[in-house]
Amino acid sequence: KNEVEQSPQNLTAQEGEFITINCSYSVGISALHWLQQHPGGGIVSLFMLSSGKKKHGRLIATINIQEKHSSLHITASHPRDSAVYICAFITGNTPLVFGKGTRLSVIA
Amino acid sequence: EPEVTQTPSHQVTQMGQEVILRCVPISNHLYFYWYRQILGQKVEFLVSFYNNEISEKSEIFDDQFSVERPDGSNFTLKIRSTKLEDSAMYFCASSKNGGAAEQFFGPGTRLTVL
């Protein structure tokens, strides 16, 4: 069964802290997505990656295909980063498989 | 910047009623998806649609569900006879290419079945 595990489930950080959210999966994948779900429920795609590292502003995503592991990092965290961060993968032409998400709260 | 839109943002219905959730994908995208998220649970795939037909569907997508692209812009999800357990957030997504291509999500429709 295709599985994706995220850790931690919940994370509280002080403004300015460096944050890491981890994602592990159990099968060979074609691509991995990092998504952000706002408190109102909307989902925004942050990254899609199949190897290496991507950076966008204060967000960095890395993936290690051999270890079946990906991380999302947030530098200089801010209260507006508070959201649920979801890892999802796709294998070949199968549908996206989603993790349960990591709930991040950044306190000023 | 182009975006996926969904209407309504919140739908309340009585059990047994039919509901239609509407989505307008990004205009040059060819692949369309519906997902749902029951409160407190993870997002689950329902169905994917390409070239005017369903390309894949999950076990959740039973005979009570149907999808349609009635014109060049809308993509709809119909639930024929709603159950209490259909209460969830429903997300539409679209992508330019299929497979591992990046998907763009709409803001969701919160469906409440009473």
Short mmCIF file of C-alpha atoms in Angstrom, two decimals:
data_model
loop_
_atom_site.label_atom_id
_atom_site.label_comp_id
_atom_site.label_asym_id
_atom_site.label_seq_id
_atom_site.Cartn_x
_atom_site.Cartn_y
_atom_site.Cartn_z
CA LYS A 1 0.00 0.00 0.00
CA ASN A 2 1.36 3.44 -0.90
CA GLU A 3 1.98 5.41 2.28
CA VAL A 4 3.36 8.79 3.17
CA GLU A 5 4.32 9.75 6.70
CA GLN A 6 4.91 13.28 7.88
CA SER A 7 6.61 14.49 11.02
CA PRO A 8 6.01 16.22 13.22
CA GLN A 9 2.21 16.23 13.25
CA ASN A 10 2.16 19.55 15.08
CA LEU A 11 4.85 22.18 15.41
CA THR A 12 4.92 25.43 17.31
CA ALA A 13 7.76 27.84 16.65
CA GLN A 14 8.80 31.33 17.64
CA GLU A 15 8.94 33.93 14.92
CA GLY A 16 12.33 33.88 13.23
CA GLU A 17 13.04 30.20 13.89
CA PHE A 18 14.24 27.82 11.19
CA ILE A 19 11.63 25.12 10.62
CA THR A 20 11.93 21.66 9.14
CA ILE A 21 9.04 19.39 8.21
CA ASN A 22 9.79 15.84 7.13
CA CYS A 23 8.08 13.47 4.74
CA SER A 24 8.87 9.80 4.19
CA TYR A 25 7.26 7.52 1.67
CA SER A 26 7.31 3.83 1.00
CA VAL A 27 7.50 3.39 -2.78
CA GLY A 28 9.39 4.65 -5.80
CA ILE A 29 7.82 7.90 -6.92
CA SER A 30 7.68 10.09 -10.00
CA ALA A 31 7.35 13.36 -8.12
CA LEU A 32 6.63 14.77 -4.70
CA HIS A 33 4.52 17.81 -3.96
CA TRP A 34 4.57 20.13 -1.00
CA LEU A 35 1.27 21.89 -0.45
CA GLN A 36 0.16 24.56 1.99
CA GLN A 37 -3.37 24.52 3.39
CA HIS A 38 -4.51 27.77 4.88
CA PRO A 39 -6.74 27.97 7.96
CA GLY A 40 -9.70 28.71 5.66
CA GLY A 41 -9.10 25.40 3.87
CA GLY A 42 -7.64 26.47 0.52
CA ILE A 43 -4.67 24.53 -0.85
CA VAL A 44 -1.69 26.13 -2.55
CA SER A 45 1.02 24.20 -4.35
CA LEU A 46 4.44 25.20 -3.01
CA PHE A 47 6.81 22.83 -4.79
CA MET A 48 6.89 19.85 -7.06
CA LEU A 49 10.19 18.02 -7.18
CA SER A 50 11.60 14.72 -8.29
CA SER A 51 15.25 15.23 -7.33
CA GLY A 52 17.59 17.61 -5.56
CA LYS A 53 16.46 20.87 -4.10
CA LYS A 54 14.20 23.81 -4.91
CA LYS A 55 14.02 27.24 -3.31
CA HIS A 56 11.33 29.87 -3.40
CA GLY A 57 11.76 32.86 -1.15
CA ARG A 58 12.13 31.60 2.42
CA LEU A 59 11.02 28.09 1.51
CA ILE A 60 13.37 25.29 0.55
CA ALA A 61 12.37 21.75 -0.41
CA THR A 62 14.77 18.86 -0.72
CA ILE A 63 14.30 15.26 -1.73
CA ASN A 64 16.49 12.17 -1.41
CA ILE A 65 15.15 9.57 -3.79
CA GLN A 66 17.34 6.75 -2.48
CA GLU A 67 16.22 7.32 1.11
CA LYS A 68 12.60 8.02 0.09
CA HIS A 69 12.60 11.20 2.13
CA SER A 70 11.83 14.85 1.57
CA SER A 71 12.07 17.91 3.78
CA LEU A 72 10.48 21.33 3.67
CA HIS A 73 12.41 24.10 5.37
CA ILE A 74 11.21 27.56 6.27
CA THR A 75 13.83 30.14 7.11
CA ALA A 76 13.08 33.20 9.27
CA SER A 77 9.59 31.92 10.04
CA HIS A 78 6.74 34.39 10.38
CA PRO A 79 3.24 34.11 11.87
CA ARG A 80 1.80 34.24 8.34
CA ASP A 81 3.55 30.90 7.70
CA SER A 82 1.07 29.30 10.11
CA ALA A 83 -0.77 26.67 8.10
CA VAL A 84 -0.94 22.94 7.49
CA TYR A 85 1.85 21.69 5.24
CA ILE A 86 1.03 18.59 3.23
CA CYS A 87 3.35 16.24 1.41
CA ALA A 88 1.89 14.26 -1.49
CA PHE A 89 3.49 11.94 -4.00
CA ILE A 90 2.65 10.48 -7.34
CA THR A 91 3.93 7.26 -8.91
CA GLY A 92 3.72 6.91 -12.67
CA ASN A 93 0.18 7.77 -13.64
CA THR A 94 -1.41 6.95 -10.29
CA PRO A 95 -3.26 9.66 -8.39
CA LEU A 96 -1.69 11.85 -5.75
CA VAL A 97 -1.29 10.17 -2.36
CA PHE A 98 -1.46 12.68 0.47
CA GLY A 99 0.07 12.75 3.92
CA LYS A 100 -1.93 13.81 6.94
CA GLY A 101 -0.15 17.14 7.10
CA THR A 102 1.93 19.02 9.64
CA ARG A 103 0.16 21.81 11.50
CA LEU A 104 2.57 24.71 11.98
CA SER A 105 1.94 27.60 14.33
CA VAL A 106 4.42 30.45 14.38
CA ILE A 107 4.11 32.73 17.38
CA ALA A 108 5.19 36.36 17.30
CA GLU B 1 -2.13 34.98 -12.42
CA PRO B 2 -4.64 32.34 -13.63
CA GLU B 3 -6.32 30.33 -10.91
CA VAL B 4 -8.83 27.55 -10.41
CA THR B 5 -12.16 28.79 -9.09
CA GLN B 6 -14.93 26.87 -7.36
CA THR B 7 -18.55 27.64 -6.56
CA PRO B 8 -20.23 27.69 -4.20
CA SER B 9 -17.79 28.17 -1.35
CA HIS B 10 -20.24 26.52 1.05
CA GLN B 11 -23.21 24.31 0.26
CA VAL B 12 -25.69 23.05 2.81
CA THR B 13 -28.09 20.34 1.74
CA GLN B 14 -30.49 17.79 3.14
CA MET B 15 -29.64 14.12 3.07
CA GLY B 16 -30.88 12.51 -0.13
CA GLN B 17 -30.71 15.69 -2.18
CA GLU B 18 -28.61 16.08 -5.30
CA VAL B 19 -25.78 18.61 -5.30
CA ILE B 20 -23.60 19.93 -8.09
CA LEU B 21 -20.24 21.42 -7.26
CA ARG B 22 -18.73 23.64 -9.91
CA CYS B 23 -15.16 24.31 -10.90
CA VAL B 24 -13.55 26.47 -13.55
CA PRO B 25 -10.06 25.09 -14.23
CA ILE B 26 -7.21 27.15 -15.60
CA SER B 27 -8.04 27.78 -19.24
CA ASN B 28 -5.16 26.00 -21.00
CA HIS B 29 -5.16 22.99 -18.67
CA LEU B 30 -6.28 19.64 -19.99
CA TYR B 31 -6.37 17.41 -16.90
CA PHE B 32 -8.92 17.88 -14.15
CA TYR B 33 -9.30 16.34 -10.73
CA TRP B 34 -11.66 16.21 -7.77
CA TYR B 35 -10.46 15.53 -4.24
CA ARG B 36 -12.23 15.55 -0.93
CA GLN B 37 -11.15 16.15 2.64
CA ILE B 38 -13.35 15.06 5.50
CA LEU B 39 -12.87 17.35 8.51
CA GLY B 40 -9.71 16.43 10.37
CA GLN B 41 -8.61 13.86 7.81
CA LYS B 42 -6.24 13.84 4.90
CA VAL B 43 -7.06 14.81 1.35
CA GLU B 44 -8.29 11.89 -0.77
CA PHE B 45 -8.40 11.47 -4.52
CA LEU B 46 -11.83 11.03 -6.09
CA VAL B 47 -11.48 11.18 -9.85
CA SER B 48 -9.37 12.41 -12.73
CA PHE B 49 -10.74 13.52 -16.09
CA TYR B 50 -9.08 14.01 -19.45
CA ASN B 51 -10.32 14.32 -23.00
CA ASN B 52 -13.93 14.30 -21.86
CA GLU B 53 -13.74 11.05 -19.99
CA ILE B 54 -12.78 9.70 -16.61
CA SER B 55 -9.19 8.50 -16.64
CA GLU B 56 -9.11 7.17 -13.09
CA LYS B 57 -11.39 6.99 -10.08
CA SER B 58 -11.05 5.87 -6.49
CA GLU B 59 -13.19 3.47 -4.48
CA ILE B 60 -14.92 6.50 -2.99
CA PHE B 61 -16.22 7.54 -6.40
CA ASP B 62 -19.18 5.18 -6.57
CA ASP B 63 -22.37 5.33 -8.64
CA GLN B 64 -23.62 8.28 -6.60
CA PHE B 65 -20.90 10.47 -8.07
CA SER B 66 -20.50 11.75 -11.59
CA VAL B 67 -18.38 14.36 -13.33
CA GLU B 68 -18.99 16.38 -16.41
CA ARG B 69 -17.40 19.06 -18.50
CA PRO B 70 -20.60 20.59 -19.88
CA ASP B 71 -18.86 23.36 -21.84
CA GLY B 72 -15.35 24.60 -22.53
CA SER B 73 -14.81 26.09 -19.10
CA ASN B 74 -16.74 24.31 -16.34
CA PHE B 75 -15.98 21.01 -14.66
CA THR B 76 -18.67 19.72 -12.33
CA LEU B 77 -19.00 17.07 -9.64
CA LYS B 78 -22.50 15.77 -9.02
CA ILE B 79 -23.56 13.77 -6.00
CA ARG B 80 -26.92 12.19 -6.78
CA SER B 81 -28.29 11.40 -3.35
CA THR B 82 -26.18 12.89 -0.61
CA LYS B 83 -25.38 11.05 2.61
CA LEU B 84 -24.26 12.46 5.93
CA GLU B 85 -20.80 11.04 5.29
CA ASP B 86 -20.47 13.11 2.11
CA SER B 87 -19.96 16.17 4.31
CA ALA B 88 -16.45 17.32 3.47
CA MET B 89 -14.37 19.91 1.69
CA TYR B 90 -14.25 19.21 -2.05
CA PHE B 91 -11.29 20.48 -4.03
CA CYS B 92 -11.00 20.76 -7.76
CA ALA B 93 -7.55 20.82 -9.37
CA SER B 94 -6.21 21.12 -12.87
CA SER B 95 -2.91 20.59 -14.62
CA LYS B 96 -1.54 21.27 -18.07
CA ASN B 97 -0.05 17.81 -18.38
CA GLY B 98 -1.02 14.59 -16.69
CA GLY B 99 1.07 12.19 -14.67
CA ALA B 100 3.50 13.93 -12.35
CA ALA B 101 2.72 17.46 -13.56
CA GLU B 102 2.06 20.17 -11.00
CA GLN B 103 -1.59 20.51 -10.07
CA PHE B 104 -3.26 23.79 -9.20
CA PHE B 105 -6.00 23.62 -6.60
CA GLY B 106 -9.17 25.61 -6.24
CA PRO B 107 -10.24 27.12 -2.91
CA GLY B 108 -12.66 24.29 -2.21
CA THR B 109 -16.37 23.89 -1.59
CA ARG B 110 -17.43 22.98 1.92
CA LEU B 111 -20.39 20.60 1.65
CA THR B 112 -22.53 20.07 4.71
CA VAL B 113 -25.19 17.36 4.56
CA LEU B 114 -27.85 17.56 7.27
#
